[in-house]
JSON list of C-alpha atoms and ligand atoms in Angstrom, two decimals:
[
{"chain": "A", "resi": 1, "resn": "MET", "atom": "CA", "xyz": [0.06, 0.05, -0.17]},
{"chain": "A", "resi": 2, "resn": "SER", "atom": "CA", "xyz": [1.18, 3.64, -0.88]},
{"chain": "A", "resi": 3, "resn": "PRO", "atom": "CA", "xyz": [1.74, 6.10, 2.45]},
{"chain": "A", "resi": 4, "resn": "LEU", "atom": "CA", "xyz": [0.11, 8.70, 3.06]},
{"chain": "A", "resi": 5, "resn": "ILE", "atom": "CA", "xyz": [2.27, 11.65, 1.92]},
{"chain": "A", "resi": 6, "resn": "ALA", "atom": "CA", "xyz": [1.64, 15.10, 4.60]},
{"chain": "A", "resi": 7, "resn": "PRO", "atom": "CA", "xyz": [4.17, 17.87, 3.19]},
{"chain": "A", "resi": 8, "resn": "SER", "atom": "CA", "xyz": [5.06, 20.22, 6.01]},
{"chain": "A", "resi": 9, "resn": "ILE", "atom": "CA", "xyz": [4.45, 23.91, 4.79]},
{"chain": "A", "resi": 10, "resn": "LEU", "atom": "CA", "xyz": [7.04, 25.01, 7.39]},
{"chain": "A", "resi": 11, "resn": "ALA", "atom": "CA", "xyz": [9.74, 24.95, 4.61]},
{"chain": "A", "resi": 12, "resn": "ALA", "atom": "CA", "xyz": [7.63, 26.61, 1.87]},
{"chain": "A", "resi": 13, "resn": "ASP", "atom": "CA", "xyz": [7.65, 30.29, 1.07]},
{"chain": "A", "resi": 14, "resn": "PHE", "atom": "CA", "xyz": [5.59, 32.24, 3.59]},
{"chain": "A", "resi": 15, "resn": "ALA", "atom": "CA", "xyz": [5.81, 35.34, 1.59]},
{"chain": "A", "resi": 16, "resn": "ASN", "atom": "CA", "xyz": [3.98, 33.37, -1.84]},
{"chain": "A", "resi": 17, "resn": "ILE", "atom": "CA", "xyz": [1.53, 31.21, 0.57]},
{"chain": "A", "resi": 18, "resn": "GLN", "atom": "CA", "xyz": [-1.28, 30.93, -1.81]},
{"chain": "A", "resi": 19, "resn": "LYS", "atom": "CA", "xyz": [0.88, 29.46, -5.06]},
{"chain": "A", "resi": 20, "resn": "GLU", "atom": "CA", "xyz": [2.55, 27.08, -2.74]},
{"chain": "A", "resi": 21, "resn": "VAL", "atom": "CA", "xyz": [-0.69, 25.59, -1.06]},
{"chain": "A", "resi": 22, "resn": "GLU", "atom": "CA", "xyz": [-2.14, 25.48, -4.62]},
{"chain": "A", "resi": 23, "resn": "MET", "atom": "CA", "xyz": [1.00, 23.74, -5.67]},
{"chain": "A", "resi": 24, "resn": "LEU", "atom": "CA", "xyz": [0.52, 21.19, -2.93]},
{"chain": "A", "resi": 25, "resn": "ASN", "atom": "CA", "xyz": [-3.88, 21.28, -4.24]},
{"chain": "A", "resi": 26, "resn": "ALA", "atom": "CA", "xyz": [-2.72, 19.99, -7.48]},
{"chain": "A", "resi": 27, "resn": "SER", "atom": "CA", "xyz": [-0.06, 17.61, -5.97]},
{"chain": "A", "resi": 28, "resn": "GLN", "atom": "CA", "xyz": [-1.23, 14.04, -4.69]},
{"chain": "A", "resi": 29, "resn": "ALA", "atom": "CA", "xyz": [-0.76, 14.99, -1.19]},
{"chain": "A", "resi": 30, "resn": "ASP", "atom": "CA", "xyz": [-2.82, 13.70, 1.54]},
{"chain": "A", "resi": 31, "resn": "TYR", "atom": "CA", "xyz": [-2.78, 16.42, 3.65]},
{"chain": "A", "resi": 32, "resn": "ILE", "atom": "CA", "xyz": [-0.82, 19.56, 4.58]},
{"chain": "A", "resi": 33, "resn": "HIS", "atom": "CA", "xyz": [1.21, 19.31, 7.83]},
{"chain": "A", "resi": 34, "resn": "VAL", "atom": "CA", "xyz": [0.85, 22.31, 9.33]},
{"chain": "A", "resi": 35, "resn": "ASP", "atom": "CA", "xyz": [3.85, 23.07, 12.23]},
{"chain": "A", "resi": 36, "resn": "ILE", "atom": "CA", "xyz": [2.87, 25.51, 15.49]},
{"chain": "A", "resi": 37, "resn": "MET", "atom": "CA", "xyz": [5.68, 26.48, 17.82]},
{"chain": "A", "resi": 38, "resn": "ASP", "atom": "CA", "xyz": [5.24, 28.53, 20.80]},
{"chain": "A", "resi": 39, "resn": "GLY", "atom": "CA", "xyz": [8.93, 29.76, 21.39]},
{"chain": "A", "resi": 40, "resn": "VAL", "atom": "CA", "xyz": [7.78, 27.81, 25.11]},
{"chain": "A", "resi": 41, "resn": "PHE", "atom": "CA", "xyz": [7.89, 23.64, 24.41]},
{"chain": "A", "resi": 42, "resn": "VAL", "atom": "CA", "xyz": [10.13, 24.28, 21.61]},
{"chain": "A", "resi": 43, "resn": "PRO", "atom": "CA", "xyz": [12.60, 26.26, 20.75]},
{"chain": "A", "resi": 44, "resn": "ASN", "atom": "CA", "xyz": [11.73, 27.85, 18.24]},
{"chain": "A", "resi": 45, "resn": "ILE", "atom": "CA", "xyz": [8.00, 30.59, 16.98]},
{"chain": "A", "resi": 46, "resn": "SER", "atom": "CA", "xyz": [6.31, 29.48, 13.67]},
{"chain": "A", "resi": 47, "resn": "PHE", "atom": "CA", "xyz": [2.81, 30.97, 13.01]},
{"chain": "A", "resi": 48, "resn": "GLY", "atom": "CA", "xyz": [-0.20, 30.50, 14.70]},
{"chain": "A", "resi": 49, "resn": "PHE", "atom": "CA", "xyz": [-4.23, 31.32, 14.07]},
{"chain": "A", "resi": 50, "resn": "PRO", "atom": "CA", "xyz": [-4.12, 34.48, 11.05]},
{"chain": "A", "resi": 51, "resn": "VAL", "atom": "CA", "xyz": [-1.77, 31.89, 8.90]},
{"chain": "A", "resi": 52, "resn": "THR", "atom": "CA", "xyz": [-3.22, 28.59, 9.74]},
{"chain": "A", "resi": 53, "resn": "GLU", "atom": "CA", "xyz": [-6.71, 30.34, 8.63]},
{"chain": "A", "resi": 54, "resn": "ALA", "atom": "CA", "xyz": [-4.87, 31.66, 5.19]},
{"chain": "A", "resi": 55, "resn": "ILE", "atom": "CA", "xyz": [-3.83, 28.61, 4.13]},
{"chain": "A", "resi": 56, "resn": "ASN", "atom": "CA", "xyz": [-7.20, 26.72, 5.61]},
{"chain": "A", "resi": 57, "resn": "ARG", "atom": "CA", "xyz": [-8.81, 29.32, 3.03]},
{"chain": "A", "resi": 58, "resn": "HIS", "atom": "CA", "xyz": [-6.86, 27.91, 0.11]},
{"chain": "A", "resi": 59, "resn": "ALA", "atom": "CA", "xyz": [-6.46, 24.06, 1.20]},
{"chain": "A", "resi": 60, "resn": "LYS", "atom": "CA", "xyz": [-8.24, 21.68, -0.85]},
{"chain": "A", "resi": 61, "resn": "LYS", "atom": "CA", "xyz": [-6.32, 18.90, 1.33]},
{"chain": "A", "resi": 62, "resn": "PRO", "atom": "CA", "xyz": [-6.99, 18.23, 5.24]},
{"chain": "A", "resi": 63, "resn": "LEU", "atom": "CA", "xyz": [-5.07, 20.54, 7.78]},
{"chain": "A", "resi": 64, "resn": "ASP", "atom": "CA", "xyz": [-2.93, 18.40, 9.50]},
{"chain": "A", "resi": 65, "resn": "VAL", "atom": "CA", "xyz": [-1.78, 20.17, 12.44]},
{"chain": "A", "resi": 66, "resn": "HIS", "atom": "CA", "xyz": [1.02, 19.35, 14.60]},
{"chain": "A", "resi": 67, "resn": "LEU", "atom": "CA", "xyz": [0.99, 21.80, 18.14]},
{"chain": "A", "resi": 68, "resn": "MET", "atom": "CA", "xyz": [4.41, 22.42, 19.26]},
{"chain": "A", "resi": 69, "resn": "ILE", "atom": "CA", "xyz": [3.09, 24.17, 22.29]},
{"chain": "A", "resi": 70, "resn": "VAL", "atom": "CA", "xyz": [2.45, 24.73, 26.19]},
{"chain": "A", "resi": 71, "resn": "ASN", "atom": "CA", "xyz": [-1.28, 23.79, 27.17]},
{"chain": "A", "resi": 72, "resn": "PRO", "atom": "CA", "xyz": [-2.82, 23.20, 23.45]},
{"chain": "A", "resi": 73, "resn": "ASP", "atom": "CA", "xyz": [-6.48, 22.40, 25.59]},
{"chain": "A", "resi": 74, "resn": "ASN", "atom": "CA", "xyz": [-6.66, 26.49, 26.33]},
{"chain": "A", "resi": 75, "resn": "TYR", "atom": "CA", "xyz": [-6.24, 26.32, 21.99]},
{"chain": "A", "resi": 76, "resn": "LEU", "atom": "CA", "xyz": [-7.76, 23.18, 20.62]},
{"chain": "A", "resi": 77, "resn": "GLN", "atom": "CA", "xyz": [-11.66, 24.58, 19.78]},
{"chain": "A", "resi": 78, "resn": "ALA", "atom": "CA", "xyz": [-9.39, 27.74, 17.83]},
{"chain": "A", "resi": 79, "resn": "PHE", "atom": "CA", "xyz": [-7.12, 25.39, 15.80]},
{"chain": "A", "resi": 80, "resn": "ARG", "atom": "CA", "xyz": [-10.42, 23.65, 14.95]},
{"chain": "A", "resi": 81, "resn": "ASN", "atom": "CA", "xyz": [-11.71, 26.95, 13.72]},
{"chain": "A", "resi": 82, "resn": "ALA", "atom": "CA", "xyz": [-9.14, 27.46, 11.98]},
{"chain": "A", "resi": 83, "resn": "GLY", "atom": "CA", "xyz": [-9.57, 24.43, 9.80]},
{"chain": "A", "resi": 84, "resn": "ALA", "atom": "CA", "xyz": [-7.56, 21.81, 11.45]},
{"chain": "A", "resi": 85, "resn": "GLU", "atom": "CA", "xyz": [-8.77, 17.80, 10.81]},
{"chain": "A", "resi": 86, "resn": "VAL", "atom": "CA", "xyz": [-6.45, 16.54, 11.97]},
{"chain": "A", "resi": 87, "resn": "ILE", "atom": "CA", "xyz": [-5.09, 18.00, 15.67]},
{"chain": "A", "resi": 88, "resn": "SER", "atom": "CA", "xyz": [-1.54, 16.00, 17.43]},
{"chain": "A", "resi": 89, "resn": "VAL", "atom": "CA", "xyz": [-0.60, 17.05, 20.93]},
{"chain": "A", "resi": 90, "resn": "HIS", "atom": "CA", "xyz": [3.07, 16.31, 22.54]},
{"chain": "A", "resi": 91, "resn": "TYR", "atom": "CA", "xyz": [2.70, 13.79, 24.92]},
{"chain": "A", "resi": 92, "resn": "GLU", "atom": "CA", "xyz": [5.40, 15.36, 26.79]},
{"chain": "A", "resi": 93, "resn": "ALA", "atom": "CA", "xyz": [3.06, 18.84, 26.97]},
{"chain": "A", "resi": 94, "resn": "CYS", "atom": "CA", "xyz": [0.01, 17.22, 28.51]},
{"chain": "A", "resi": 95, "resn": "THR", "atom": "CA", "xyz": [-1.08, 16.29, 31.81]},
{"chain": "A", "resi": 96, "resn": "HIS", "atom": "CA", "xyz": [-4.32, 14.84, 30.94]},
{"chain": "A", "resi": 97, "resn": "LEU", "atom": "CA", "xyz": [-3.65, 13.11, 27.90]},
{"chain": "A", "resi": 98, "resn": "HIS", "atom": "CA", "xyz": [-6.78, 11.20, 28.03]},
{"chain": "A", "resi": 99, "resn": "ARG", "atom": "CA", "xyz": [-9.07, 14.47, 29.15]},
{"chain": "A", "resi": 100, "resn": "THR", "atom": "CA", "xyz": [-7.53, 16.04, 25.93]},
{"chain": "A", "resi": 101, "resn": "LEU", "atom": "CA", "xyz": [-8.24, 12.80, 23.22]},
{"chain": "A", "resi": 102, "resn": "GLN", "atom": "CA", "xyz": [-11.53, 13.42, 24.32]},
{"chain": "A", "resi": 103, "resn": "ALA", "atom": "CA", "xyz": [-11.79, 17.21, 23.80]},
{"chain": "A", "resi": 104, "resn": "ILE", "atom": "CA", "xyz": [-9.96, 17.43, 20.53]},
{"chain": "A", "resi": 105, "resn": "SER", "atom": "CA", "xyz": [-12.70, 14.39, 19.43]},
{"chain": "A", "resi": 106, "resn": "GLY", "atom": "CA", "xyz": [-15.72, 16.43, 20.24]},
{"chain": "A", "resi": 107, "resn": "LEU", "atom": "CA", "xyz": [-14.64, 19.00, 17.71]},
{"chain": "A", "resi": 108, "resn": "GLY", "atom": "CA", "xyz": [-15.23, 16.67, 15.58]},
{"chain": "A", "resi": 109, "resn": "ALA", "atom": "CA", "xyz": [-11.41, 16.97, 14.51]},
{"chain": "A", "resi": 110, "resn": "LYS", "atom": "CA", "xyz": [-9.36, 13.27, 14.61]},
{"chain": "A", "resi": 111, "resn": "ALA", "atom": "CA", "xyz": [-6.82, 13.28, 17.75]},
{"chain": "A", "resi": 112, "resn": "GLY", "atom": "CA", "xyz": [-2.86, 12.94, 17.58]},
{"chain": "A", "resi": 113, "resn": "VAL", "atom": "CA", "xyz": [-0.35, 11.72, 20.09]},
{"chain": "A", "resi": 114, "resn": "ALA", "atom": "CA", "xyz": [3.41, 13.82, 18.88]},
{"chain": "A", "resi": 115, "resn": "ILE", "atom": "CA", "xyz": [5.91, 11.85, 20.96]},
{"chain": "A", "resi": 116, "resn": "ASN", "atom": "CA", "xyz": [9.18, 13.16, 21.03]},
{"chain": "A", "resi": 117, "resn": "PRO", "atom": "CA", "xyz": [12.65, 10.99, 20.46]},
{"chain": "A", "resi": 118, "resn": "HIS", "atom": "CA", "xyz": [12.53, 10.18, 24.43]},
{"chain": "A", "resi": 119, "resn": "THR", "atom": "CA", "xyz": [9.52, 9.43, 24.51]},
{"chain": "A", "resi": 120, "resn": "PRO", "atom": "CA", "xyz": [8.74, 5.49, 24.22]},
{"chain": "A", "resi": 121, "resn": "VAL", "atom": "CA", "xyz": [5.57, 4.48, 22.17]},
{"chain": "A", "resi": 122, "resn": "GLU", "atom": "CA", "xyz": [4.52, 2.13, 25.81]},
{"chain": "A", "resi": 123, "resn": "LEU", "atom": "CA", "xyz": [3.67, 5.21, 27.55]},
{"chain": "A", "resi": 124, "resn": "LEU", "atom": "CA", "xyz": [0.29, 5.40, 24.75]},
{"chain": "A", "resi": 125, "resn": "SER", "atom": "CA", "xyz": [-0.86, 1.94, 25.71]},
{"chain": "A", "resi": 126, "resn": "ASP", "atom": "CA", "xyz": [-3.54, 2.70, 27.75]},
{"chain": "A", "resi": 127, "resn": "VAL", "atom": "CA", "xyz": [-4.86, 5.60, 25.85]},
{"chain": "A", "resi": 128, "resn": "ILE", "atom": "CA", "xyz": [-4.28, 3.88, 22.48]},
{"chain": "A", "resi": 129, "resn": "GLN", "atom": "CA", "xyz": [-7.81, 3.29, 21.49]},
{"chain": "A", "resi": 130, "resn": "ASN", "atom": "CA", "xyz": [-8.41, 6.77, 21.58]},
{"chain": "A", "resi": 131, "resn": "ILE", "atom": "CA", "xyz": [-5.97, 8.11, 19.07]},
{"chain": "A", "resi": 132, "resn": "ASP", "atom": "CA", "xyz": [-6.53, 8.06, 15.20]},
{"chain": "A", "resi": 133, "resn": "MET", "atom": "CA", "xyz": [-2.57, 9.40, 14.29]},
{"chain": "A", "resi": 134, "resn": "VAL", "atom": "CA", "xyz": [0.54, 8.98, 16.33]},
{"chain": "A", "resi": 135, "resn": "CYS", "atom": "CA", "xyz": [3.40, 11.52, 15.47]},
{"chain": "A", "resi": 136, "resn": "MET", "atom": "CA", "xyz": [6.34, 9.74, 16.19]},
{"chain": "A", "resi": 137, "resn": "MET", "atom": "CA", "xyz": [9.49, 12.63, 15.83]},
{"chain": "A", "resi": 138, "resn": "SER", "atom": "CA", "xyz": [12.43, 11.01, 14.16]},
{"chain": "A", "resi": 139, "resn": "VAL", "atom": "CA", "xyz": [13.69, 14.64, 15.18]},
{"chain": "A", "resi": 140, "resn": "ASN", "atom": "CA", "xyz": [13.58, 16.66, 17.82]},
{"chain": "A", "resi": 141, "resn": "PRO", "atom": "CA", "xyz": [10.63, 18.59, 17.38]},
{"chain": "A", "resi": 142, "resn": "GLY", "atom": "CA", "xyz": [11.57, 22.88, 16.56]},
{"chain": "A", "resi": 143, "resn": "PHE", "atom": "CA", "xyz": [13.61, 22.95, 13.45]},
{"chain": "A", "resi": 144, "resn": "GLY", "atom": "CA", "xyz": [12.77, 21.97, 9.57]},
{"chain": "A", "resi": 145, "resn": "GLY", "atom": "CA", "xyz": [15.93, 20.03, 7.60]},
{"chain": "A", "resi": 146, "resn": "GLN", "atom": "CA", "xyz": [17.28, 17.85, 10.65]},
{"chain": "A", "resi": 147, "resn": "LYS", "atom": "CA", "xyz": [18.67, 14.27, 10.61]},
{"chain": "A", "resi": 148, "resn": "PHE", "atom": "CA", "xyz": [16.52, 11.69, 11.02]},
{"chain": "A", "resi": 149, "resn": "ILE", "atom": "CA", "xyz": [16.96, 10.09, 13.96]},
{"chain": "A", "resi": 150, "resn": "GLU", "atom": "CA", "xyz": [17.54, 5.98, 13.06]},
{"chain": "A", "resi": 151, "resn": "ASN", "atom": "CA", "xyz": [16.23, 4.56, 16.31]},
{"chain": "A", "resi": 152, "resn": "THR", "atom": "CA", "xyz": [12.57, 5.69, 14.95]},
{"chain": "A", "resi": 153, "resn": "TYR", "atom": "CA", "xyz": [12.64, 2.40, 13.11]},
{"chain": "A", "resi": 154, "resn": "SER", "atom": "CA", "xyz": [12.53, -0.04, 16.09]},
{"chain": "A", "resi": 155, "resn": "LYS", "atom": "CA", "xyz": [10.17, 2.26, 17.74]},
{"chain": "A", "resi": 156, "resn": "ILE", "atom": "CA", "xyz": [7.76, 2.52, 14.66]},
{"chain": "A", "resi": 157, "resn": "SER", "atom": "CA", "xyz": [7.84, -1.73, 15.07]},
{"chain": "A", "resi": 158, "resn": "ARG", "atom": "CA", "xyz": [6.69, -1.33, 18.76]},
{"chain": "A", "resi": 159, "resn": "LEU", "atom": "CA", "xyz": [4.06, 1.11, 18.09]},
{"chain": "A", "resi": 160, "resn": "LYS", "atom": "CA", "xyz": [2.78, -1.04, 15.12]},
{"chain": "A", "resi": 161, "resn": "ASP", "atom": "CA", "xyz": [2.82, -4.14, 17.89]},
{"chain": "A", "resi": 162, "resn": "LEU", "atom": "CA", "xyz": [0.91, -2.03, 20.75]},
{"chain": "A", "resi": 163, "resn": "ILE", "atom": "CA", "xyz": [-1.58, -0.91, 17.83]},
{"chain": "A", "resi": 164, "resn": "LEU", "atom": "CA", "xyz": [-2.44, -4.46, 16.43]},
{"chain": "A", "resi": 165, "resn": "ALA", "atom": "CA", "xyz": [-2.30, -5.94, 20.32]},
{"chain": "A", "resi": 166, "resn": "LYS", "atom": "CA", "xyz": [-4.78, -3.44, 21.52]},
{"chain": "A", "resi": 167, "resn": "GLY", "atom": "CA", "xyz": [-6.66, -3.50, 18.13]},
{"chain": "A", "resi": 168, "resn": "ALA", "atom": "CA", "xyz": [-6.86, -0.13, 17.24]},
{"chain": "A", "resi": 169, "resn": "SER", "atom": "CA", "xyz": [-6.97, 1.34, 14.28]},
{"chain": "A", "resi": 170, "resn": "THR", "atom": "CA", "xyz": [-4.14, 3.95, 14.92]},
{"chain": "A", "resi": 171, "resn": "LYS", "atom": "CA", "xyz": [-2.37, 5.78, 12.01]},
{"chain": "A", "resi": 172, "resn": "ILE", "atom": "CA", "xyz": [1.62, 5.82, 12.40]},
{"chain": "A", "resi": 173, "resn": "GLU", "atom": "CA", "xyz": [3.01, 9.22, 11.34]},
{"chain": "A", "resi": 174, "resn": "ILE", "atom": "CA", "xyz": [6.34, 10.01, 10.85]},
{"chain": "A", "resi": 175, "resn": "ASP", "atom": "CA", "xyz": [7.93, 13.49, 11.11]},
{"chain": "A", "resi": 176, "resn": "GLY", "atom": "CA", "xyz": [11.43, 14.69, 11.00]},
{"chain": "A", "resi": 177, "resn": "GLY", "atom": "CA", "xyz": [14.27, 14.16, 8.11]},
{"chain": "A", "resi": 178, "resn": "VAL", "atom": "CA", "xyz": [12.04, 12.25, 6.39]},
{"chain": "A", "resi": 179, "resn": "THR", "atom": "CA", "xyz": [13.56, 11.35, 2.54]},
{"chain": "A", "resi": 180, "resn": "LEU", "atom": "CA", "xyz": [13.22, 9.13, -0.49]},
{"chain": "A", "resi": 181, "resn": "GLN", "atom": "CA", "xyz": [16.18, 7.23, 0.78]},
{"chain": "A", "resi": 182, "resn": "ASN", "atom": "CA", "xyz": [14.45, 6.63, 4.43]},
{"chain": "A", "resi": 183, "resn": "ALA", "atom": "CA", "xyz": [10.83, 5.89, 3.37]},
{"chain": "A", "resi": 184, "resn": "PRO", "atom": "CA", "xyz": [11.40, 2.40, 2.34]},
{"chain": "A", "resi": 185, "resn": "GLN", "atom": "CA", "xyz": [12.26, 1.65, 5.60]},
{"chain": "A", "resi": 186, "resn": "LEU", "atom": "CA", "xyz": [9.82, 3.40, 7.52]},
{"chain": "A", "resi": 187, "resn": "LEU", "atom": "CA", "xyz": [7.07, 2.10, 5.55]},
{"chain": "A", "resi": 188, "resn": "ALA", "atom": "CA", "xyz": [8.61, -1.25, 5.94]},
{"chain": "A", "resi": 189, "resn": "ALA", "atom": "CA", "xyz": [8.86, -0.77, 9.87]},
{"chain": "A", "resi": 190, "resn": "GLY", "atom": "CA", "xyz": [5.20, 0.38, 9.94]},
{"chain": "A", "resi": 191, "resn": "ALA", "atom": "CA", "xyz": [4.56, 3.82, 9.12]},
{"chain": "A", "resi": 192, "resn": "ASP", "atom": "CA", "xyz": [1.47, 5.27, 7.27]},
{"chain": "A", "resi": 193, "resn": "VAL", "atom": "CA", "xyz": [2.07, 8.75, 6.85]},
{"chain": "A", "resi": 194, "resn": "LEU", "atom": "CA", "xyz": [5.10, 10.58, 5.65]},
{"chain": "A", "resi": 195, "resn": "VAL", "atom": "CA", "xyz": [5.37, 14.13, 6.81]},
{"chain": "A", "resi": 196, "resn": "ALA", "atom": "CA", "xyz": [8.61, 15.72, 5.19]},
{"chain": "A", "resi": 197, "resn": "GLY", "atom": "CA", "xyz": [9.08, 19.16, 4.94]},
{"chain": "A", "resi": 198, "resn": "SER", "atom": "CA", "xyz": [12.68, 20.59, 3.11]},
{"chain": "A", "resi": 199, "resn": "PHE", "atom": "CA", "xyz": [12.63, 17.11, 1.31]},
{"chain": "A", "resi": 200, "resn": "VAL", "atom": "CA", "xyz": [9.92, 18.60, -0.54]},
{"chain": "A", "resi": 201, "resn": "PHE", "atom": "CA", "xyz": [10.30, 22.04, -0.64]},
{"chain": "A", "resi": 202, "resn": "ASN", "atom": "CA", "xyz": [14.05, 22.25, -1.18]},
{"chain": "A", "resi": 203, "resn": "SER", "atom": "CA", "xyz": [13.45, 19.66, -4.34]},
{"chain": "A", "resi": 204, "resn": "GLN", "atom": "CA", "xyz": [14.12, 21.13, -7.89]},
{"chain": "A", "resi": 205, "resn": "ASP", "atom": "CA", "xyz": [10.26, 19.99, -8.37]},
{"chain": "A", "resi": 206, "resn": "PRO", "atom": "CA", "xyz": [8.20, 19.90, -5.29]},
{"chain": "A", "resi": 207, "resn": "LEU", "atom": "CA", "xyz": [4.52, 17.92, -7.10]},
{"chain": "A", "resi": 208, "resn": "ASP", "atom": "CA", "xyz": [7.65, 15.37, -8.81]},
{"chain": "A", "resi": 209, "resn": "THR", "atom": "CA", "xyz": [9.30, 15.05, -5.20]},
{"chain": "A", "resi": 210, "resn": "ILE", "atom": "CA", "xyz": [5.51, 14.68, -3.44]},
{"chain": "A", "resi": 211, "resn": "ARG", "atom": "CA", "xyz": [4.87, 11.51, -7.04]},
{"chain": "A", "resi": 212, "resn": "GLU", "atom": "CA", "xyz": [8.19, 10.10, -6.31]},
{"chain": "A", "resi": 213, "resn": "LEU", "atom": "CA", "xyz": [7.45, 9.84, -1.72]},
{"chain": "A", "resi": 214, "resn": "LYS", "atom": "CA", "xyz": [3.70, 8.38, -2.97]},
{"chain": "A", "resi": 215, "resn": "ALA", "atom": "CA", "xyz": [5.41, 6.06, -5.26]},
{"chain": "A", "resi": 216, "resn": "VAL", "atom": "CA", "xyz": [7.43, 4.31, -2.63]},
{"chain": "A", "resi": 217, "resn": "THR", "atom": "CA", "xyz": [6.31, 0.73, -1.51]},
{"chain": "A", "resi": 218, "resn": "LEU", "atom": "CA", "xyz": [7.76, -1.44, 1.16]},
{"chain": "A", "resi": 219, "resn": "VAL", "atom": "CA", "xyz": [11.44, -2.85, 1.01]},
{"chain": "B", "resi": 301, "resn": "DX5", "atom": "C1", "xyz": [9.40, 19.68, 13.00]},
{"chain": "B", "resi": 301, "resn": "DX5", "atom": "C2", "xyz": [8.22, 19.67, 12.44]},
{"chain": "B", "resi": 301, "resn": "DX5", "atom": "C3", "xyz": [8.52, 18.85, 11.31]},
{"chain": "B", "resi": 301, "resn": "DX5", "atom": "C4", "xyz": [9.66, 19.36, 10.01]},
{"chain": "B", "resi": 301, "resn": "DX5", "atom": "C5", "xyz": [9.97, 18.72, 9.17]},
{"chain": "B", "resi": 301, "resn": "DX5", "atom": "O1", "xyz": [9.89, 20.08, 14.24]},
{"chain": "B", "resi": 301, "resn": "DX5", "atom": "O2", "xyz": [7.63, 19.05, 13.26]},
{"chain": "B", "resi": 301, "resn": "DX5", "atom": "O3", "xyz": [7.16, 18.81, 9.99]},
{"chain": "B", "resi": 301, "resn": "DX5", "atom": "O4", "xyz": [8.41, 20.48, 9.77]},
{"chain": "B", "resi": 301, "resn": "DX5", "atom": "O5", "xyz": [10.85, 18.66, 8.60]},
{"chain": "B", "resi": 301, "resn": "DX5", "atom": "P1", "xyz": [12.07, 17.99, 7.45]},
{"chain": "B", "resi": 301, "resn": "DX5", "atom": "O6", "xyz": [11.04, 17.73, 6.72]},
{"chain": "B", "resi": 301, "resn": "DX5", "atom": "O7", "xyz": [12.26, 19.33, 6.60]},
{"chain": "B", "resi": 301, "resn": "DX5", "atom": "O8", "xyz": [12.71, 17.63, 8.49]},
{"chain": "B", "resi": 302, "resn": "ZN", "atom": "ZN1", "xyz": [5.84, 18.85, 12.69]}
]
């Protein structure tokens, strides 16, 4: 089965955001990955509601919003209003994760949980049935263009086993340093969704790069 592709708009040209979103509309991308950074949970600030709304105004693909922020509960409704179809909160930022997941589902969005590279997948064991998508970080969140962390492969396999053991239908999304080189092995380990920022937007032909990622098959 071919992977779902979620290009990260973080690597796009923000001065031409409409053009970039239209390129994604015309591509084989399945989602538009939207990275929200608050300068507290991560050491970087990206953008917030007005830019997310602007992206959504032109987008024909669902927005997959990755919240790298503290106190995400305070902003779920606002991001849903801004057009988020998937809302991922960080495990490390949620004291009452089960409650947060219920709140996201209650808004009619898909509930996602992002986990940092140091967070074991086993910590999701008791909430996996409530999670539509796990956004597994394969870099430390905060910046695009970082190097993929190799330990991710074994985390994917362990998460896949956990999902199957619990009879859940959770999708596994990989975020950070994804390229055509590591994509086949990510799929083989059990990944369903690939986020790609710099690999897509820094390429000669982003449309063609998305097509190539979409065409990746199991090794
Ligand atoms: C990192 C973000 C990623 C990032 C991916 O904090 O969550 O989504 O945009 O960018 P690349 O694909 O360049 O690693
Ligand atoms: Zn992300």
